CSV table of C-alpha atoms and ligand atoms in Angstrom, one decimal:
chain,number,residue,atom,x,y,z
C,1,MET,CA,4.7,11.0,-23.2
C,2,SER,CA,1.3,9.9,-24.5
C,3,SER,CA,-1.6,10.4,-22.2
C,4,VAL,CA,-4.5,7.9,-22.2
C,5,THR,CA,-7.8,8.8,-20.7
C,6,PHE,CA,-9.7,5.9,-19.3
C,7,GLU,CA,-13.5,5.9,-19.5
C,8,GLN,CA,-13.5,4.6,-16.0
C,9,ARG,CA,-10.5,5.2,-13.9
C,10,ALA,CA,-9.8,3.1,-10.9
C,11,HIS,CA,-8.6,4.6,-7.6
C,12,ILE,CA,-4.9,3.7,-7.3
C,13,ILE,CA,-3.4,2.9,-3.9
C,14,VAL,CA,0.3,2.4,-4.0
C,15,LEU,CA,2.3,0.8,-1.1
C,16,GLY,CA,5.7,2.3,-1.4
C,17,ASN,CA,9.0,3.1,0.3
C,18,GLU,CA,12.6,2.3,-0.4
C,19,LYS,CA,13.2,-0.2,2.4
C,20,GLY,CA,12.5,-3.9,2.6
C,21,GLY,CA,10.6,-5.4,5.5
C,22,SER,CA,8.6,-2.3,6.5
C,23,GLY,CA,5.2,-3.8,5.8
C,24,LYS,CA,4.3,-2.9,2.3
C,25,SER,CA,3.2,-6.4,1.2
C,26,THR,CA,1.5,-7.1,4.5
C,27,SER,CA,-0.5,-3.8,4.2
C,28,ALA,CA,-1.3,-4.6,0.5
C,29,MET,CA,-2.7,-8.0,1.4
C,30,HIS,CA,-4.9,-6.7,4.2
C,31,LEU,CA,-6.1,-3.8,2.1
C,32,VAL,CA,-6.9,-6.0,-0.9
C,33,VAL,CA,-9.0,-8.4,1.3
C,34,GLY,CA,-10.6,-5.6,3.4
C,35,LEU,CA,-11.6,-3.7,0.3
C,36,LEU,CA,-13.0,-6.9,-1.3
C,37,ARG,CA,-15.0,-7.6,1.8
C,38,ASP,CA,-16.4,-4.0,1.7
C,39,GLY,CA,-17.8,-4.8,-1.7
C,40,TYR,CA,-15.2,-3.2,-4.0
C,41,LYS,CA,-14.0,-4.8,-7.2
C,42,VAL,CA,-10.3,-4.8,-6.5
C,43,GLY,CA,-7.2,-5.2,-8.8
C,44,ALA,CA,-3.8,-6.1,-7.4
C,45,ILE,CA,-0.5,-5.3,-9.2
C,46,ASP,CA,2.7,-6.9,-7.8
C,47,LEU,CA,5.7,-4.8,-8.9
C,48,ASP,CA,7.9,-6.8,-6.6
C,49,ALA,CA,7.5,-9.9,-8.7
C,50,ARG,CA,11.0,-11.1,-7.8
C,51,GLN,CA,10.0,-11.5,-4.1
C,52,GLY,CA,6.4,-12.2,-5.2
C,53,THR,CA,5.0,-11.7,-1.7
C,54,LEU,CA,1.6,-10.4,-2.8
C,55,SER,CA,1.3,-12.7,-5.8
C,56,GLY,CA,2.4,-15.8,-3.9
C,57,TYR,CA,-0.2,-14.9,-1.2
C,58,LEU,CA,-3.0,-14.7,-3.8
C,59,VAL,CA,-2.0,-18.1,-5.4
C,60,SER,CA,-2.2,-19.6,-1.9
C,61,ARG,CA,-5.5,-18.0,-1.3
C,62,ALA,CA,-7.0,-19.5,-4.5
C,63,GLY,CA,-5.5,-22.9,-3.5
C,64,TYR,CA,-7.1,-22.7,0.0
C,65,ALA,CA,-10.5,-21.8,-1.4
C,66,ASP,CA,-10.2,-24.8,-3.8
C,67,ARG,CA,-9.0,-27.3,-1.3
C,68,HIS,CA,-11.6,-26.3,1.4
C,69,GLY,CA,-14.5,-25.6,-0.9
C,70,VAL,CA,-15.0,-22.2,0.6
C,71,SER,CA,-15.6,-19.0,-1.4
C,72,LEU,CA,-13.0,-16.3,-0.8
C,73,PRO,CA,-13.2,-13.0,-2.6
C,74,MET,CA,-10.3,-12.6,-5.0
C,75,PRO,CA,-8.8,-9.5,-6.7
C,76,HIS,CA,-7.8,-9.4,-10.4
C,77,ALA,CA,-4.1,-9.8,-10.1
C,78,ILE,CA,-1.2,-9.0,-12.3
C,79,SER,CA,2.6,-9.3,-11.7
C,80,LEU,CA,5.0,-7.1,-13.6
C,81,HIS,CA,8.7,-8.0,-13.9
C,82,ARG,CA,11.6,-5.7,-14.6
C,83,SER,CA,12.4,-5.5,-18.3
C,84,LEU,CA,15.4,-7.5,-19.4
C,85,GLU,CA,16.2,-5.2,-22.4
C,86,ASP,CA,19.8,-4.2,-22.6
C,87,SER,CA,19.5,-0.5,-23.0
C,88,ARG,CA,18.0,1.6,-20.3
C,89,ALA,CA,15.8,3.5,-22.7
C,90,ALA,CA,14.4,0.3,-24.2
C,91,ALA,CA,13.8,-1.2,-20.8
C,92,GLU,CA,12.0,1.9,-19.6
C,93,ALA,CA,9.8,2.0,-22.7
C,94,SER,CA,8.9,-1.6,-22.3
C,95,GLU,CA,8.1,-1.2,-18.6
C,96,ALA,CA,6.0,1.9,-19.3
C,97,GLU,CA,4.0,-0.1,-21.9
C,98,GLN,CA,3.6,-3.0,-19.5
C,99,TRP,CA,2.4,-0.7,-16.7
C,100,SER,CA,-0.1,1.1,-18.9
C,101,MET,CA,-1.5,-2.2,-20.2
C,102,ALA,CA,-2.0,-3.5,-16.7
C,103,HIS,CA,-3.5,-0.3,-15.6
C,104,ARG,CA,-5.9,-0.2,-18.5
C,105,ALA,CA,-6.9,-3.9,-18.2
C,106,LEU,CA,-7.7,-3.5,-14.5
C,107,SER,CA,-9.4,-0.2,-14.9
C,108,GLN,CA,-12.1,-1.9,-17.0
C,109,THR,CA,-13.3,-4.1,-14.2
C,110,CYS,CA,-11.9,-2.7,-10.9
C,111,GLU,CA,-12.8,0.3,-8.8
C,112,ILE,CA,-9.6,0.2,-6.8
C,113,ILE,CA,-6.1,-1.0,-7.7
C,114,VAL,CA,-3.7,-1.9,-5.0
C,115,VAL,CA,0.0,-1.8,-6.1
C,116,ASP,CA,2.7,-3.4,-4.0
C,117,CYS,CA,6.2,-1.9,-4.8
C,118,PRO,CA,9.6,-3.3,-4.2
C,119,GLY,CA,11.8,-1.8,-1.5
C,120,ALA,CA,14.1,-0.2,-4.0
C,121,ASP,CA,14.0,2.7,-6.5
C,122,THR,CA,12.9,1.0,-9.8
C,123,HIS,CA,11.4,2.5,-12.9
C,124,LEU,CA,8.2,0.5,-12.5
C,125,SER,CA,7.9,1.8,-8.9
C,126,ARG,CA,8.3,5.4,-10.2
C,127,LEU,CA,5.5,4.8,-12.8
C,128,ALA,CA,3.2,3.5,-10.0
C,129,HIS,CA,4.0,6.5,-7.7
C,130,ALA,CA,3.3,9.0,-10.4
C,131,ALA,CA,-0.1,7.3,-11.0
C,132,ALA,CA,-1.1,7.1,-7.4
C,133,ASP,CA,-4.3,8.6,-5.9
C,134,THR,CA,-3.2,7.4,-2.5
C,135,LEU,CA,0.4,6.6,-1.5
C,136,ILE,CA,0.8,4.6,1.7
C,137,THR,CA,4.3,4.4,3.2
C,138,PRO,CA,4.6,2.0,6.1
C,139,ILE,CA,7.6,2.7,8.4
C,140,ASN,CA,8.8,0.6,11.2
C,141,ASP,CA,8.2,2.4,14.4
C,142,SER,CA,11.7,3.7,15.2
C,143,PHE,CA,14.1,6.4,14.1
C,144,VAL,CA,16.0,3.9,12.0
C,145,ASP,CA,13.3,4.1,9.4
C,146,PHE,CA,13.1,7.9,9.5
C,147,ALA,CA,16.1,8.1,7.2
C,148,MET,CA,13.7,7.0,4.5
C,149,LEU,CA,11.8,10.2,4.8
C,150,ALA,CA,14.3,12.8,6.0
C,151,ARG,CA,17.6,13.4,7.7
C,152,VAL,CA,16.8,14.3,11.3
C,153,ASP,CA,19.1,16.2,13.8
C,154,PRO,CA,20.1,13.6,16.4
C,155,ASP,CA,19.9,16.2,19.2
C,156,ASN,CA,16.7,18.0,18.7
C,157,HIS,CA,15.0,15.8,16.0
C,158,ALA,CA,14.7,18.8,13.7
C,159,VAL,CA,14.4,18.0,10.0
C,160,ILE,CA,17.7,18.7,8.2
C,161,ASN,CA,16.6,17.8,4.7
C,162,PRO,CA,14.2,15.4,2.9
C,163,SER,CA,15.5,12.0,1.8
C,164,ILE,CA,15.9,10.7,-1.7
C,165,TYR,CA,12.6,8.9,-1.3
C,166,SER,CA,10.8,12.1,-0.3
C,167,GLU,CA,12.3,13.8,-3.4
C,168,MET,CA,11.1,10.9,-5.5
C,169,VAL,CA,7.6,11.4,-4.2
C,170,TRP,CA,7.8,15.1,-4.9
C,171,GLU,CA,8.8,14.3,-8.5
C,172,ALA,CA,5.9,11.8,-8.7
C,173,ARG,CA,3.5,14.5,-7.5
C,174,LYS,CA,4.7,16.9,-10.2
C,175,ARG,CA,4.3,14.3,-12.9
C,176,ARG,CA,0.8,13.4,-11.6
C,177,PHE,CA,-0.3,17.0,-11.5
C,178,ALA,CA,1.2,17.8,-15.0
C,179,ARG,CA,-0.7,14.8,-16.5
C,180,ASP,CA,-4.2,15.2,-15.1
C,181,ARG,CA,-4.1,17.8,-12.4
C,182,GLY,CA,-4.5,15.0,-9.9
C,183,ARG,CA,-3.0,15.0,-6.4
C,184,ILE,CA,-1.4,12.3,-4.5
C,185,ASP,CA,-2.7,11.8,-1.0
C,186,TRP,CA,0.4,10.6,0.9
C,187,ILE,CA,-0.2,8.7,4.0
C,188,VAL,CA,2.7,7.6,6.3
C,189,MET,CA,1.7,4.7,8.5
C,190,ARG,CA,3.6,3.5,11.6
C,191,ASN,CA,3.9,-0.3,11.5
C,192,ARG,CA,4.7,-2.9,14.2
C,193,MET,CA,4.0,-0.5,17.0
C,194,GLY,CA,4.4,-1.7,20.5
C,195,SER,CA,7.9,-3.2,20.3
C,196,THR,CA,9.8,0.1,21.1
C,197,GLU,CA,10.0,1.6,24.5
C,198,MET,CA,7.6,4.4,25.4
C,199,ARG,CA,9.9,7.5,25.2
C,200,ASN,CA,11.2,6.6,21.8
C,201,LYS,CA,7.6,6.0,20.6
C,202,ARG,CA,6.5,9.4,21.7
C,203,ASP,CA,9.4,11.0,20.0
C,204,VAL,CA,8.8,9.1,16.8
C,205,GLY,CA,5.2,10.4,16.8
C,206,ALA,CA,6.2,14.0,17.5
C,207,THR,CA,9.0,14.0,14.9
C,208,LEU,CA,6.6,12.5,12.3
C,209,GLU,CA,4.1,15.3,12.9
C,210,THR,CA,6.8,17.9,12.3
C,211,LEU,CA,8.0,16.1,9.2
C,212,SER,CA,4.5,15.7,7.8
C,213,LYS,CA,4.0,19.4,7.5
C,214,ARG,CA,7.4,19.9,5.9
C,215,ILE,CA,7.2,17.0,3.4
C,216,GLY,CA,3.5,17.0,2.8
C,217,PHE,CA,2.0,13.7,4.1
C,218,ARG,CA,-0.5,12.8,6.7
C,219,THR,CA,-0.2,10.1,9.3
C,220,VAL,CA,-2.6,7.4,10.4
C,221,LYS,CA,-2.4,5.1,13.4
C,222,GLY,CA,-1.0,2.0,11.7
C,223,PHE,CA,-0.6,-1.6,12.7
C,224,GLY,CA,0.6,-3.0,16.0
C,225,GLU,CA,3.2,-5.8,16.2
C,226,ARG,CA,0.9,-8.8,16.0
C,227,VAL,CA,1.5,-12.4,14.9
C,228,ILE,CA,-2.0,-12.5,13.3
C,229,PHE,CA,-0.6,-10.1,10.6
C,230,ARG,CA,1.7,-12.9,9.4
C,231,GLU,CA,0.5,-16.3,10.7
C,232,LEU,CA,-2.2,-16.8,8.0
C,233,TYR,CA,0.1,-15.8,5.1
C,234,LEU,CA,1.0,-19.3,3.9
C,235,GLN,CA,-2.7,-20.2,3.7
C,236,GLY,CA,-3.4,-17.1,1.7
C,237,LEU,CA,-5.8,-15.8,4.4
C,238,THR,CA,-6.0,-12.7,6.5
C,239,LEU,CA,-7.8,-12.0,9.8
C,240,MET,CA,-10.5,-10.4,7.6
C,241,ASP,CA,-11.3,-14.0,6.5
C,242,VAL,CA,-11.4,-15.8,9.8
C,243,ARG,CA,-15.0,-15.5,10.6
C,244,GLU,CA,-16.2,-15.4,7.0
C,245,ALA,CA,-14.4,-18.5,5.9
C,246,GLY,CA,-15.3,-20.4,9.1
C,247,LEU,CA,-11.6,-21.0,10.1
C,248,PRO,CA,-10.9,-22.9,13.3
C,249,VAL,CA,-9.1,-19.9,14.7
C,250,GLN,CA,-10.1,-18.4,18.0
C,251,LEU,CA,-10.7,-14.6,17.7
C,252,GLY,CA,-8.8,-13.1,20.6
C,253,MET,CA,-8.3,-9.5,21.7
C,254,SER,CA,-5.3,-9.2,19.5
C,255,HIS,CA,-7.3,-10.2,16.4
C,256,ILE,CA,-10.0,-7.8,17.2
C,257,ALA,CA,-7.5,-5.0,17.7
C,258,ALA,CA,-5.8,-6.0,14.4
C,259,ARG,CA,-9.1,-5.9,12.6
C,260,ALA,CA,-9.8,-2.4,14.0
C,261,GLU,CA,-6.4,-1.3,12.8
C,262,VAL,CA,-7.0,-2.5,9.2
C,263,ARG,CA,-10.5,-1.0,9.2
C,264,SER,CA,-9.1,2.3,10.4
C,265,LEU,CA,-6.5,2.4,7.6
C,266,ILE,CA,-9.2,1.5,5.0
C,267,SER,CA,-11.5,4.3,6.2
C,268,ALA,CA,-8.6,6.8,6.2
C,269,ILE,CA,-8.3,6.3,2.4
C,270,LYS,CA,-10.3,8.9,0.5
C,271,LYS,CA,-12.0,6.7,-2.1
C,272,PRO,CA,-15.4,6.6,-3.7
C,273,PRO,CA,-18.0,4.2,-2.2
C,274,PRO,CA,-18.2,0.8,-3.8
C,275,ARG,CA,-20.5,1.0,-6.8
C,276,ALA,CA,-22.5,-2.1,-5.9
C,277,MET,CA,-23.3,-0.6,-2.6
C,278,ALA,CA,-24.2,2.8,-4.1
C,279,GLU,CA,-26.6,1.1,-6.4
C,280,ALA,CA,-28.2,-0.9,-3.7
C,281,HIS,CA,-28.7,2.2,-1.6
C,282,ALA,CA,-30.1,4.3,-4.4
C,283,PRO,CA,-33.7,5.4,-3.6
C,284,ALA,CA,-36.2,3.3,-5.6
C,285,ALA,CA,-37.7,5.2,-8.5
F,1,LIG,N1,2.3,-5.4,12.0
F,1,LIG,C1,3.0,-6.5,11.9
F,1,LIG,N2,3.1,-7.4,12.9
F,1,LIG,C2,3.8,-8.5,12.8
F,1,LIG,N3,4.6,-8.9,11.7
F,1,LIG,C3,4.6,-8.0,10.7
F,1,LIG,C4,3.9,-6.8,10.7
F,1,LIG,N4,4.1,-6.1,9.5
F,1,LIG,C5,4.9,-6.9,8.8
F,1,LIG,N5,5.3,-8.0,9.5
F,1,LIG,C6,6.2,-9.0,9.1
F,1,LIG,O1,7.4,-8.4,8.7
F,1,LIG,C7,8.0,-9.0,7.5
F,1,LIG,C8,8.2,-7.9,6.4
F,1,LIG,O2,6.9,-7.4,6.1
F,1,LIG,P1,6.5,-7.2,4.5
F,1,LIG,O3,5.1,-6.8,4.5
F,1,LIG,O4,6.9,-8.3,3.7
F,1,LIG,O5,7.4,-5.9,4.2
F,1,LIG,P2,7.8,-5.3,2.8
F,1,LIG,O6,6.8,-5.7,1.8
F,1,LIG,O7,7.8,-3.8,3.0
F,1,LIG,O8,9.2,-5.8,2.5
F,1,LIG,C9,7.1,-10.1,7.1
F,1,LIG,O9,7.6,-11.3,7.7
F,1,LIG,C10,5.8,-9.7,7.8
F,1,LIG,O10,5.0,-10.9,8.1
F,2,LIG,MG1,7.1,-6.7,-0.1
């Protein structure tokens, strides 16, 4: 495989797991907007172009800004579709080429690239995982979603063996390390917390901690179950825009809590500070 060195390499955040509906696209949208609002130049790659959740959101966002004459920060966005080549080898070669072109193009202008993956094992998704600096895996807050990470003993919740997805991340880590000695910081994030009953919630947390040591990820607090995480989707907005875009939405306790959850996820990501900010704070000569 050819290895390309970029003069300027963007920090890559991949949202991945092999399950639909766990919050990858929701997290991707909030990360994109939160990072933009922090002053980063952000790129967005939608690898789930078939569903088009992230790309559709960005189209709506541009439309909203246009119609209302407000200025909303936008990422540089690219959607990648699965190759339609007949042979697997040809399809994979064409996808590798597409991926590397997108990566190269965004690396020229962006400091951070957020990649939204489909909820299935695809070749494009593997390429993204193997390029990740940070991998974020949202899981719904119940044992149903644990199967994605590992098989767990139903009686004592001991880990029996890692799942296919965890094996895939292990492979991605090996590929990443072989290519540039880089390491993938894997973060598992509990999503939609609050809907399960207390005891189950505690057990989920404890089992996740055991699992994290075994499989090599860390956990962050994650998002609560809140309507604000979805109600602005059609307009292309997030709660990070409410105040800034002067929306006629009352900021309640739940919005403030949601904002704190997004902030805490952003600060958990080990990324360089935004360049614009670093320059502004540099001591005057
Ligand atoms: N924390 C949350 N609170 C409320 N709704 C959520 C939350 N996270 C996700 N959702 C909703 O769940 C559905 C699936 O989320 P999505 O981000 O599209 O998952 P994925 O991209 O993993 O398939 C969407 O309707 C989304 O609005
Ligand atoms: Mg999605």
